[in-house]
Each structure stands twice: as C-alpha cells, then as structure tokens.
Coordinates of C-alpha atoms in Angstrom, one line a residue:
Chain A
M1 CA 99.4 84.5 96.8
Y2 CA 96.1 83.3 98.3
G3 CA 93.5 82.1 96.0
E4 CA 92.9 82.1 92.3
P5 CA 91.4 78.8 91.3
S6 CA 93.3 78.2 88.1
L7 CA 91.2 75.9 86.1
P8 CA 93.3 74.1 83.6
P9 CA 93.9 74.2 80.7
T10 CA 95.4 77.6 81.0
G11 CA 96.1 79.5 77.9
G12 CA 93.2 81.9 77.8
G13 CA 91.1 79.9 75.2
F14 CA 93.7 79.7 72.5
V15 CA 95.2 76.3 73.3
F16 CA 92.2 74.3 72.1
P17 CA 92.1 75.9 68.6
I18 CA 95.9 75.4 68.3
I19 CA 95.8 71.7 69.3
G20 CA 92.5 71.1 67.5
A21 CA 93.5 72.8 64.3
A22 CA 96.8 70.9 64.2
A23 CA 95.0 67.6 64.8
G24 CA 92.1 68.4 62.5
G25 CA 94.3 69.9 59.8
F26 CA 96.5 66.8 59.5
G27 CA 93.4 64.6 59.9
V28 CA 91.7 66.2 56.9
V29 CA 94.7 65.6 54.7
W30 CA 95.1 62.1 56.0
G31 CA 91.4 61.4 55.3
V32 CA 90.4 60.7 58.8
R33 CA 86.7 60.7 59.5
G34 CA 85.7 63.4 62.0
S35 CA 88.5 65.8 61.2
G36 CA 86.2 68.1 59.4
L37 CA 84.0 68.3 62.5
L38 CA 87.1 69.1 64.5
L39 CA 87.9 72.0 62.3
V40 CA 84.3 73.3 62.7
L41 CA 84.8 73.1 66.4
C42 CA 88.0 75.0 66.1
T43 CA 86.2 77.7 64.1
L44 CA 83.7 78.0 66.9
A45 CA 86.6 78.3 69.3
L46 CA 87.9 81.0 67.1
V47 CA 84.6 82.9 67.5
F48 CA 84.9 82.6 71.2
M49 CA 88.5 83.9 71.0
F50 CA 87.3 87.1 69.2
Y51 CA 84.5 87.4 71.8
S52 CA 87.2 87.2 74.5
L53 CA 89.2 89.9 72.6
F54 CA 86.1 92.1 72.5
R55 CA 85.6 91.7 76.2
L56 CA 89.2 92.5 76.9
R57 CA 89.0 95.7 74.9
R58 CA 85.8 96.6 76.7
G59 CA 87.4 95.9 80.0
E60 CA 90.3 98.1 79.1
K61 CA 88.0 101.0 78.1
L62 CA 86.0 100.6 81.3
A63 CA 89.2 100.6 83.4
K64 CA 90.3 103.8 81.8
R65 CA 86.9 105.4 82.3
K66 CA 87.0 104.7 86.1
K67 CA 90.0 107.0 86.6
Chain B
M1 CA 91.2 114.1 96.2
E2 CA 90.0 114.2 99.9
S3 CA 92.4 112.1 101.9
P4 CA 90.8 108.8 102.7
H5 CA 91.0 107.0 106.0
I6 CA 92.6 103.7 105.2
L7 CA 94.0 100.9 107.4
A8 CA 96.1 98.0 106.2
V9 CA 95.7 94.7 108.0
I10 CA 98.6 92.3 107.5
P11 CA 98.3 88.7 108.7
A12 CA 101.7 87.4 109.4
H13 CA 103.0 84.0 110.4
N14 CA 106.8 83.8 110.9
E15 CA 107.5 86.6 108.4
E16 CA 110.7 88.0 109.9
K17 CA 112.5 88.0 106.6
I18 CA 110.1 90.2 104.7
I19 CA 107.8 92.0 107.2
G20 CA 110.1 95.0 107.6
Q21 CA 110.2 95.7 103.9
T22 CA 106.4 95.3 103.7
I23 CA 105.9 97.9 106.4
E24 CA 108.3 100.2 104.6
D25 CA 106.3 99.9 101.4
L26 CA 103.1 100.8 103.3
L27 CA 104.7 103.7 105.1
N28 CA 106.0 105.1 101.8
Q29 CA 102.5 105.1 100.2
S30 CA 101.4 108.3 98.5
V31 CA 98.5 108.5 101.0
Y32 CA 98.8 108.1 104.8
I33 CA 97.6 104.7 106.0
G34 CA 97.6 103.0 109.4
I35 CA 99.2 99.6 109.5
L36 CA 98.0 96.8 111.8
V37 CA 100.1 93.6 111.7
V38 CA 98.3 90.6 113.1
A39 CA 100.9 88.1 114.2
D40 CA 99.5 84.6 114.2
R41 CA 101.5 82.1 116.3
C42 CA 104.8 83.5 115.2
T43 CA 107.8 81.7 116.6
D44 CA 110.4 84.0 115.0
N45 CA 111.2 87.7 115.4
T46 CA 108.2 89.0 113.5
V47 CA 106.6 90.6 116.5
S48 CA 109.7 92.2 117.8
I49 CA 110.6 93.7 114.3
V50 CA 107.1 95.3 114.1
K51 CA 107.4 96.6 117.7
E52 CA 110.6 98.4 116.6
F53 CA 108.5 100.2 113.9
E54 CA 105.8 100.9 116.7
K55 CA 108.4 102.8 118.6
K56 CA 109.3 104.9 115.7
T57 CA 105.9 105.7 114.2
I58 CA 102.3 106.0 115.4
F59 CA 101.1 104.5 112.0
V60 CA 102.2 101.0 112.9
K61 CA 100.7 98.6 115.5
V62 CA 101.0 94.9 116.1
I63 CA 98.7 92.5 117.9
E64 CA 98.9 88.8 118.4
T65 CA 96.1 86.3 117.7
V66 CA 94.4 84.5 120.5
D67 CA 93.1 80.9 120.0
N68 CA 93.0 81.3 116.2
K69 CA 91.6 78.2 114.6
D70 CA 90.5 79.8 111.3
L71 CA 93.9 80.2 109.5
R72 CA 94.4 83.3 107.5
A73 CA 90.7 84.4 107.7
G74 CA 90.8 84.1 111.5
T75 CA 93.9 86.1 111.7
I76 CA 92.5 89.0 109.6
N77 CA 89.2 88.8 111.5
Q78 CA 90.9 89.3 114.8
G79 CA 92.5 92.3 113.4
I80 CA 89.2 93.7 112.2
K81 CA 87.6 93.0 115.7
A82 CA 90.5 94.9 117.3
I83 CA 89.8 97.8 115.0
E84 CA 86.1 97.7 115.8
R85 CA 86.9 97.7 119.6
R86 CA 89.1 100.7 119.1
I87 CA 86.5 102.6 117.2
K88 CA 84.0 101.9 120.0
S89 CA 86.3 102.6 122.9
I90 CA 87.7 106.0 121.5
G91 CA 84.6 107.0 119.6
I92 CA 86.5 107.6 116.4
S93 CA 85.0 107.3 112.9
P94 CA 85.5 103.9 111.2
P95 CA 87.9 103.7 108.3
D96 CA 86.7 104.2 104.7
A97 CA 88.6 101.1 103.6
I98 CA 90.8 98.3 104.7
L99 CA 93.7 97.1 102.7
I100 CA 94.3 93.4 103.3
M101 CA 97.5 92.0 101.9
D102 CA 100.0 89.2 102.5
A103 CA 103.0 89.9 104.5
D104 CA 105.3 88.8 101.6
T105 CA 103.6 91.1 99.1
R106 CA 105.5 94.0 97.7
I107 CA 103.4 97.1 96.8
D108 CA 103.9 100.1 94.6
K109 CA 104.0 103.5 96.1
Y110 CA 100.7 104.6 94.4
A111 CA 98.9 101.3 94.8
V112 CA 96.6 102.4 97.7
E113 CA 95.9 105.8 96.2
N114 CA 94.9 104.2 92.8
G115 CA 92.9 101.5 94.5
W116 CA 91.0 104.0 96.5
K117 CA 90.2 106.1 93.5
T118 CA 88.6 103.1 91.8
L119 CA 86.8 101.9 95.0
N120 CA 85.5 105.5 95.7
S121 CA 84.2 105.8 92.1
N122 CA 81.3 103.5 92.6
P123 CA 79.4 102.8 95.9
K124 CA 78.3 99.4 94.7
L125 CA 82.0 98.3 94.7
A126 CA 82.9 96.3 97.8
A127 CA 86.5 95.5 96.9
V128 CA 89.3 96.3 94.4
C129 CA 92.1 93.9 94.0
S130 CA 95.6 94.7 92.7
K131 CA 97.5 93.5 89.7
A132 CA 99.0 90.1 90.4
G133 CA 102.6 90.7 89.7
V134 CA 105.4 88.2 90.4
L135 CA 108.6 89.2 92.1
P136 CA 111.9 88.4 90.2
Y137 CA 113.6 85.0 90.5
N138 CA 117.3 85.3 91.4
G139 CA 118.2 81.7 91.8
K140 CA 120.1 79.5 89.3
N141 CA 118.2 76.2 89.4
I142 CA 116.9 75.5 85.9
L143 CA 113.7 73.6 87.0
E144 CA 112.9 76.4 89.5
W145 CA 113.5 79.0 86.8
L146 CA 111.1 77.2 84.4
L147 CA 108.4 76.9 87.0
Y148 CA 108.9 80.5 87.8
R149 CA 108.6 81.6 84.2
L150 CA 105.4 79.6 83.6
Q151 CA 103.8 81.0 86.7
R152 CA 104.8 84.5 85.7
I153 CA 103.0 84.1 82.4
E154 CA 100.1 82.4 84.3
Y155 CA 99.7 85.3 86.7
S156 CA 99.5 87.8 83.8
M157 CA 96.7 85.6 82.4
F158 CA 94.9 86.0 85.7
D159 CA 95.1 89.8 85.3
E160 CA 94.0 89.5 81.7
N161 CA 91.0 87.5 82.8
R162 CA 90.1 90.0 85.4
I163 CA 90.1 92.8 82.8
E164 CA 87.8 90.7 80.7
T165 CA 85.4 90.4 83.6
I166 CA 86.1 93.8 85.0
D167 CA 82.5 94.6 86.0
N168 CA 82.4 91.6 88.3
I169 CA 85.7 89.6 88.6
M170 CA 85.6 86.1 89.9
I171 CA 88.0 86.6 92.9
A172 CA 89.3 89.7 94.7
H173 CA 92.5 87.9 95.6
G174 CA 94.0 87.8 99.1
M175 CA 97.5 89.0 97.9
C176 CA 96.4 92.7 98.0
T177 CA 92.8 93.9 98.0
L178 CA 91.2 97.1 99.2
H179 CA 87.9 96.4 100.9
R180 CA 85.1 98.9 101.6
W181 CA 84.9 98.9 105.4
N182 CA 81.1 99.0 105.5
A183 CA 80.8 96.1 103.0
L184 CA 83.3 94.0 105.0
I185 CA 81.5 94.6 108.2
Q186 CA 78.2 93.8 106.5
I187 CA 79.3 90.4 105.5
G188 CA 80.7 89.7 108.9
G189 CA 84.3 90.0 108.1
I190 CA 86.6 87.7 105.9
A191 CA 84.8 84.5 105.2
V192 CA 86.3 81.5 107.0
S193 CA 87.5 79.0 104.3
I194 CA 90.7 77.5 103.0
L195 CA 90.1 79.9 100.0
E196 CA 88.9 82.8 102.0
D197 CA 89.2 85.3 99.2
M198 CA 86.8 83.4 96.9
A199 CA 84.4 82.8 99.8
T200 CA 84.5 86.5 100.7
T201 CA 84.0 87.6 97.0
L202 CA 80.9 85.3 96.8
K203 CA 79.6 86.9 100.0
Y204 CA 79.9 90.4 98.5
K205 CA 78.2 89.3 95.3
S206 CA 75.3 87.6 97.2
L207 CA 74.6 91.0 98.8
G208 CA 74.6 92.7 95.4
Y209 CA 78.0 94.3 95.5
K210 CA 80.6 94.2 92.8
V211 CA 84.3 93.5 92.9
T212 CA 86.8 94.7 90.4
V213 CA 90.5 94.9 89.6
D214 CA 92.7 98.0 89.1
L215 CA 95.9 97.2 87.2
T216 CA 97.4 100.5 88.3
M217 CA 97.3 99.2 91.8
K218 CA 100.5 97.3 91.4
A219 CA 101.6 94.6 93.7
W220 CA 104.0 91.7 93.4
T221 CA 104.3 88.4 95.3
E222 CA 106.6 85.4 95.5
V223 CA 105.6 82.2 93.8
P224 CA 106.3 78.7 94.9
L225 CA 109.6 77.5 93.2
R226 CA 109.6 73.9 94.3
F227 CA 107.3 71.5 92.6
N228 CA 105.8 70.1 95.8
E229 CA 105.1 73.6 97.2
W230 CA 103.4 74.6 93.9
W231 CA 101.3 71.4 93.9
K232 CA 100.2 71.9 97.5
Q233 CA 99.2 75.5 96.7
R234 CA 97.3 74.6 93.6
L235 CA 95.6 71.7 95.5
R236 CA 94.4 74.2 98.1
W237 CA 93.1 76.6 95.4
N238 CA 91.3 73.8 93.4
R239 CA 90.0 71.9 96.4
G240 CA 89.0 75.1 98.1
S241 CA 87.0 76.4 95.1
I242 CA 85.2 73.1 94.6
D243 CA 84.4 72.9 98.4
I244 CA 83.0 76.4 98.4
L245 CA 80.9 75.8 95.3
R246 CA 79.5 72.6 96.7
Q247 CA 78.6 74.4 99.9
S248 CA 77.1 77.4 98.1
G249 CA 75.1 75.3 95.6
L250 CA 73.9 76.5 92.2
N251 CA 72.5 80.0 92.1
K252 CA 72.8 83.2 90.2
V253 CA 75.9 84.2 91.9
T254 CA 77.7 80.9 91.7
W255 CA 76.7 79.9 88.1
P256 CA 79.7 81.6 86.4
Y257 CA 82.0 79.6 88.7
W258 CA 80.2 76.3 88.0
E259 CA 80.4 77.3 84.3
Q260 CA 84.1 77.6 84.6
H261 CA 84.3 74.0 86.0
I262 CA 82.0 72.7 83.3
F263 CA 84.1 74.2 80.5
A264 CA 87.2 73.0 82.2
C265 CA 85.9 69.4 82.3
I266 CA 85.0 69.6 78.6
S267 CA 88.3 71.0 77.6
L268 CA 90.1 68.5 79.7
I269 CA 88.6 65.7 77.6
L270 CA 89.6 67.4 74.4
Y271 CA 93.0 68.1 75.9
H272 CA 93.7 64.4 76.5
L273 CA 92.0 63.0 73.4
L274 CA 93.3 65.3 70.7
P275 CA 97.1 65.0 71.2
L276 CA 96.7 61.3 71.5
A277 CA 94.7 61.0 68.3
F278 CA 97.3 63.2 66.7
I279 CA 100.2 61.0 67.8
I280 CA 98.4 57.8 66.7
L281 CA 97.6 59.3 63.3
M282 CA 101.0 60.7 62.7
I283 CA 102.6 57.3 63.4
S284 CA 100.1 55.4 61.2
R285 CA 100.3 57.8 58.2
G286 CA 104.0 58.7 58.5
Y287 CA 103.9 62.1 56.9
L288 CA 102.8 65.6 57.9
L289 CA 100.8 67.9 55.7
L290 CA 98.5 70.5 57.2
H291 CA 95.2 71.6 55.6
G292 CA 95.2 75.2 54.6
Y293 CA 92.2 76.3 56.7
A294 CA 93.7 74.6 59.8
L295 CA 96.8 76.5 59.1
L296 CA 94.8 79.8 59.1
I297 CA 93.1 78.8 62.5
L298 CA 96.6 77.9 63.9
G299 CA 98.0 81.3 62.8
I300 CA 95.2 83.4 64.2
S301 CA 95.3 81.5 67.5
L302 CA 99.0 81.9 67.8
L303 CA 98.7 85.7 67.1
F304 CA 96.0 85.9 69.7
S305 CA 98.1 84.0 72.2
L306 CA 101.0 86.5 71.7
Y307 CA 98.6 89.4 72.0
K308 CA 97.4 88.1 75.4
L309 CA 101.0 88.5 76.7
K310 CA 100.5 92.2 76.8
Y311 CA 99.6 92.0 80.5
L312 CA 102.9 90.4 81.3
E313 CA 105.2 92.9 83.0
N314 CA 108.7 93.3 81.7
R315 CA 108.1 90.6 79.1
N316 CA 111.0 89.6 76.9
L317 CA 111.8 87.4 73.9
L318 CA 112.0 84.3 76.2
D319 CA 108.3 84.8 77.2
Y320 CA 107.3 84.9 73.5
I321 CA 109.4 81.8 72.8
I322 CA 107.7 80.0 75.7
R323 CA 104.3 81.0 74.4
I324 CA 104.9 80.3 70.7
S325 CA 106.5 76.9 71.4
I326 CA 103.2 76.0 73.1
L327 CA 104.5 72.8 74.6
P328 CA 105.7 74.2 78.0
E329 CA 102.3 75.6 78.7
I330 CA 100.6 72.5 77.6
I331 CA 102.6 70.4 80.0
Y332 CA 101.9 73.0 82.7
G333 CA 98.2 72.7 81.8
Y334 CA 98.4 68.9 82.1
L335 CA 99.9 69.1 85.6
Q336 CA 97.1 71.5 86.6
T337 CA 94.6 69.1 85.1
I338 CA 95.9 66.2 87.3
N339 CA 95.9 68.6 90.3
L340 CA 92.3 69.6 89.5
Y341 CA 91.3 65.9 89.4
Q342 CA 92.9 65.4 92.7
G343 CA 91.0 68.4 94.0
Y344 CA 87.6 67.0 92.8
F345 CA 88.5 63.6 94.3
Y346 CA 89.4 65.0 97.7
S347 CA 86.4 67.3 97.8
F348 CA 83.9 64.7 96.8
T349 CA 85.4 62.1 99.2
N350 CA 85.5 64.8 101.9
K351 CA 89.1 64.0 102.6
K352 CA 90.5 65.8 105.6
Q353 CA 93.6 67.9 104.8
S354 CA 95.8 70.2 106.8
W355 CA 97.0 73.3 105.2

C-alpha cells in the first residue's frame, strides 16, 4: 500500500494509559514521588480515550447516513 | 442509481503475477468501468498479459509510460493525460470519477459502486478511499507471520482512525481511491511526491474539498513480510510525510498533520521513559503491588483496546491475545519510533534516497 504515515506509537491512544497506569500504580504503592502525577496524566489520557470513542461512534453514524 | 462513467487507472511495474487477477476483479464489478493499465518500465510480461485482455474486451486498454521520472505519480499522470487526449480527440464527455489503485490490490465486487454512492452524495467530496484490508498470509515462517499479524491489526487501526475523522480523513490512500474527475484535473493530477497520496490529499484540502473513507468499499493488499522491506516502506511513509509537511509549511490545512507529529514526539518520550522507570523501580523495590485506581485505568484502557479491534476483518482469538498481551504491539511501536527518528534525520539533513 502506498502511503499512510503511521506515527508511532500505534495503539490508538490506549497504550500510554496502560503503560502509565502500570508504572504510576506501582509507583504510588512504592512511594515514588511523581507517581500520583502520572496517574493524573493517565486519567487525562482516559478522557481523550472516551473522546476518541465518541468520535468513532459519530463517524460510524455519519458513514451510515451517507448511504 | 444512474450508471456512472468511471475509469480505473492502474499503474503497473512488473506485475505479471497479479495483474490478470486485478483486471478480472475490475471487470467483475457491479458497475461497468473502463480499465487503463499504465505500464511503467516493465521488463516482464505485464504488457502482453494486459494486451490479451485488450483483445477480449473493449473495457481494457494498456499504455506504456514515456520518460517517466516521477515514479508512481508520474505513471498515473501519464494515464490521466492519455484519457484527456482521448476526450479531446473523440469529443466524448469526461468520466465522473477515476479509480486509482495499485496493481497488487484485490477489490470487492461492489467496491466501485459503493465508493461512487459516497462520492456522489456530496459535491464537496474530492475522493473516497477504500477500507485498507490485508490479504491472507499463506507462508510458514514464524517471523513473517508475526510481522503480518501486527500489520494486519495496524491496518485495521488505520481504518478505525479514518472513521474517527470521517469528515476529513488525513490521507486518501493510494491502494484504492475513487477520485472525482473534475477535482483531480483541478489540482493538476496526482501530486508528484514519494508520498503522492498524502500530497494529493493536501492539494484537495487546500482547495476546500473534503476526502473520506467508505468501509463498504472493500479492498485488500499485500503487506511486506520481510523486516527490511517493511522498514523501507515505513521509512518512505515517514520521510515522505515529513518532507511534504516541511515543504507545505504550517497552515490551516497542514496543522492537523503537524499536530500528529507533535503528539507523536511527546508520546515517544513517555514511551521511552515510563517502561525504563518501571523496570528500575521494580528491581529496586523487589515486589509488585498495583494501586487500585491504576488498576481501574488499566482495565478500562484494555477494554477500550479490545473494542478498537472491531474494525479488524476476520479477527480471531489470536488477535485478541496479541492485543491484550500488549508487548508485541509495544515492540512494534518501538521499531516504528526508531524508523520515525530516521525519517526525521533524513528529512532534516536532506539526505538523498532512491525509492
């Protein structure tokens, strides 16, 4: 196939919260400074994830309407 | 539906193994379409195979490129010029749309009809691209198989991403796209670039057109199965997109593309730092206990990741295992990251590359 700039990391926005939550979650238990902030960032990523889901559903509806 | 006048332009470079099947697919479409194969410096039997079809049906024609220095874009543009010359010489009406697809792409029987329905639904649409499916892998090499499986998932993510941005997708890919004839002529044909589909999409957008995807317009392609081929393809994509953006500058049309790069760079840093921090901490603390809230985020993210597999055709348990185990896709993402870095480096140092 020609052309689809695939900007890494792939994973459609869910990879960061997975890695982040794992690192942050262990970090909080271990008492590592900054882990709480990481979990806050992951929560933000979660919000983006739901936004992505919303756009996906909207796209699906628009695609059906075109027909 | 009134029968549309659609022509398919197929750029071909040494495609003797697959070109016959591609023409058959196009001849078997649910709507009649003319097929123009543009043979570019073929040294195999591609031209003679297409000529056999020419003898059997008036719907197939073949021409050969002359002094083509612009790779795939140049090949397609010579085909478009030939169509324009024919329109002028015979005085026939121009086609409604042009289907541009790779010679090694397989296409569903209703793909053109479905694509045309979408293109015809909105005059502001310049192009409709197909679903980006992947042809089955029949080999037995475990590494090839793994690379294949990961690309298969990745291509479904491309489709998923296009649905998210359905009003105005980032790229109407070169694998199989239906272009509105007038719009294509208005931008002067396919843009000359190593990533000509992205450059063409940007040209459409700069004129106020929109591009979209139609997932019922089904097409499938082969993916590179050897690591070095995959690497070269991705370098072309990454380098090509950076080159185009640098040439186009920052404006209303290119901003979403720049935004993608900015987000990629931020996430690349996180990608590298987080697992490293995690490993160091794990070694230093020596035990694993996950905070409850983190577990919740992890759970939701994993569920979301599984949901996104819905665009993967013929998915099976193995795809879910690959997704849920995370690691294969993370390693794949790392490789892409390094490739992207190389793309940045080559672009900003203006390194000359042959494709």
